[in-house]
mmCIF file of C-alpha atoms in Angstrom:
data_model
loop_
_atom_site.group_PDB
_atom_site.id
_atom_site.type_symbol
_atom_site.label_atom_id
_atom_site.label_comp_id
_atom_site.label_asym_id
_atom_site.label_seq_id
_atom_site.Cartn_x
_atom_site.Cartn_y
_atom_site.Cartn_z
ATOM 1 C CA MET A 1 111.845 113.512 100.529
ATOM 2 C CA LYS A 2 114.478 110.691 100.178
ATOM 3 C CA VAL A 3 113.427 108.041 97.887
ATOM 4 C CA ILE A 4 113.658 105.270 100.521
ATOM 5 C CA HIS A 5 111.321 107.163 102.404
ATOM 6 C CA TRP A 6 108.740 107.032 99.607
ATOM 7 C CA ILE A 7 109.454 103.501 98.977
ATOM 8 C CA ALA A 8 108.482 102.736 102.846
ATOM 9 C CA ILE A 9 105.457 104.786 102.617
ATOM 10 C CA ILE A 10 104.270 102.981 99.472
ATOM 11 C CA LEU A 11 104.947 99.511 100.984
ATOM 12 C CA VAL A 12 103.221 100.669 104.239
ATOM 13 C CA ILE A 13 100.134 101.471 101.976
ATOM 14 C CA ILE A 14 100.411 98.288 100.128
ATOM 15 C CA GLY A 15 100.386 96.584 103.512
ATOM 16 C CA ALA A 16 97.484 98.692 104.965
ATOM 17 C CA LEU A 17 95.439 97.985 101.804
ATOM 18 C CA ASN A 18 96.063 94.161 101.859
ATOM 19 C CA TRP A 19 95.200 93.868 105.611
ATOM 20 C CA GLY A 20 91.899 95.888 104.857
ATOM 21 C CA LEU A 21 90.962 93.538 102.149
ATOM 22 C CA ILE A 22 91.771 90.504 104.493
ATOM 23 C CA GLY A 23 89.595 92.106 107.155
ATOM 24 C CA PHE A 24 86.727 93.067 105.161
ATOM 25 C CA PHE A 25 86.512 90.621 102.252
ATOM 26 C CA LYS A 26 88.912 87.811 103.471
ATOM 27 C CA PHE A 27 90.853 88.254 100.338
ATOM 28 C CA ASN A 28 94.630 88.448 100.380
ATOM 29 C CA LEU A 29 95.904 90.511 97.419
ATOM 30 C CA VAL A 30 99.527 89.469 97.710
ATOM 31 C CA SER A 31 98.721 85.993 97.849
ATOM 32 C CA TRP A 32 96.378 86.450 94.957
ATOM 33 C CA ILE A 33 99.009 88.172 92.990
ATOM 34 C CA PHE A 34 101.802 86.022 93.713
ATOM 35 C CA GLY A 35 100.215 82.632 94.025
ATOM 36 C CA GLY A 36 100.165 81.716 97.719
ATOM 37 C CA ASP A 37 101.062 82.889 101.098
ATOM 38 C CA TRP A 38 104.009 80.987 101.772
ATOM 39 C CA LEU A 39 105.817 81.207 98.302
ATOM 40 C CA PRO A 40 109.111 83.041 98.613
ATOM 41 C CA ILE A 41 108.105 85.996 96.697
ATOM 42 C CA SER A 42 104.961 86.457 98.907
ATOM 43 C CA ARG A 43 107.159 85.976 102.121
ATOM 44 C CA ILE A 44 109.619 88.548 100.677
ATOM 45 C CA ILE A 45 106.782 91.129 99.953
ATOM 46 C CA TYR A 46 105.444 90.668 103.623
ATOM 47 C CA ALA A 47 109.002 91.074 105.076
ATOM 48 C CA LEU A 48 109.641 94.479 103.057
ATOM 49 C CA VAL A 49 106.093 95.709 104.162
ATOM 50 C CA GLY A 50 107.098 94.949 107.890
ATOM 51 C CA LEU A 51 110.523 96.620 107.418
ATOM 52 C CA ALA A 52 108.888 99.549 105.689
ATOM 53 C CA GLY A 53 106.605 99.762 108.802
ATOM 54 C CA LEU A 54 109.471 99.815 111.176
ATOM 55 C CA TRP A 55 111.361 102.308 108.984
ATOM 56 C CA CYS A 56 108.206 104.645 109.073
ATOM 57 C CA LEU A 57 107.811 104.453 112.853
ATOM 58 C CA PHE A 58 111.404 106.015 113.042
ATOM 59 C CA PHE A 59 110.815 108.252 110.041
ATOM 60 C CA VAL A 60 107.537 109.799 111.352
ATOM 61 C CA LYS A 61 109.100 110.453 114.825
ATOM 62 C CA CYS A 62 111.787 112.540 113.295
ATOM 63 C CA LEU A 63 109.253 114.461 111.200
ATOM 64 C CA CYS A 64 107.155 115.314 114.267
ATOM 65 C CA ASN A 65 107.569 118.171 116.366
ATOM 66 C CA CYS A 66 104.677 118.043 118.702
ATOM 67 C CA GLU A 67 104.799 117.805 122.347
ATOM 68 C CA VAL A 68 103.563 114.250 122.379
ATOM 69 C CA CYS A 69 106.333 112.975 120.149
ATOM 70 C CA ASN A 70 109.049 115.145 122.041
ATOM 71 C CA SER A 71 108.056 113.451 125.436
ATOM 72 C CA GLY A 72 106.670 116.588 126.645
ATOM 73 C CA SER A 73 109.265 119.125 125.273
ATOM 74 C CA LYS A 74 107.891 122.753 124.357
ATOM 75 C CA ARG A 75 109.522 122.599 120.949
ATOM 76 C CA GLY A 76 106.210 122.275 119.043
ATOM 77 C CA LYS A 77 102.494 122.383 119.474
ATOM 78 C CA HIS A 78 100.426 119.133 119.359
ATOM 79 C CA HIS A 79 98.477 118.580 116.294
#
């Protein structure tokens, strides 16, 4: 797998874990590590996680051969 795919997956996982912590414990890990929500480094992390999410949307679409992802084509079985 390409390095950019792994980076995107890691960033999406970081984002998901951060949102989980916010939802369950009202604790923002990114903000805590970097010292605040609106500091430039925190905003860069949030932006990178968002871009990684968009990248993964297209990446997963390319990997999937199921009928749902291929608009009903018969190329693959639904999983």
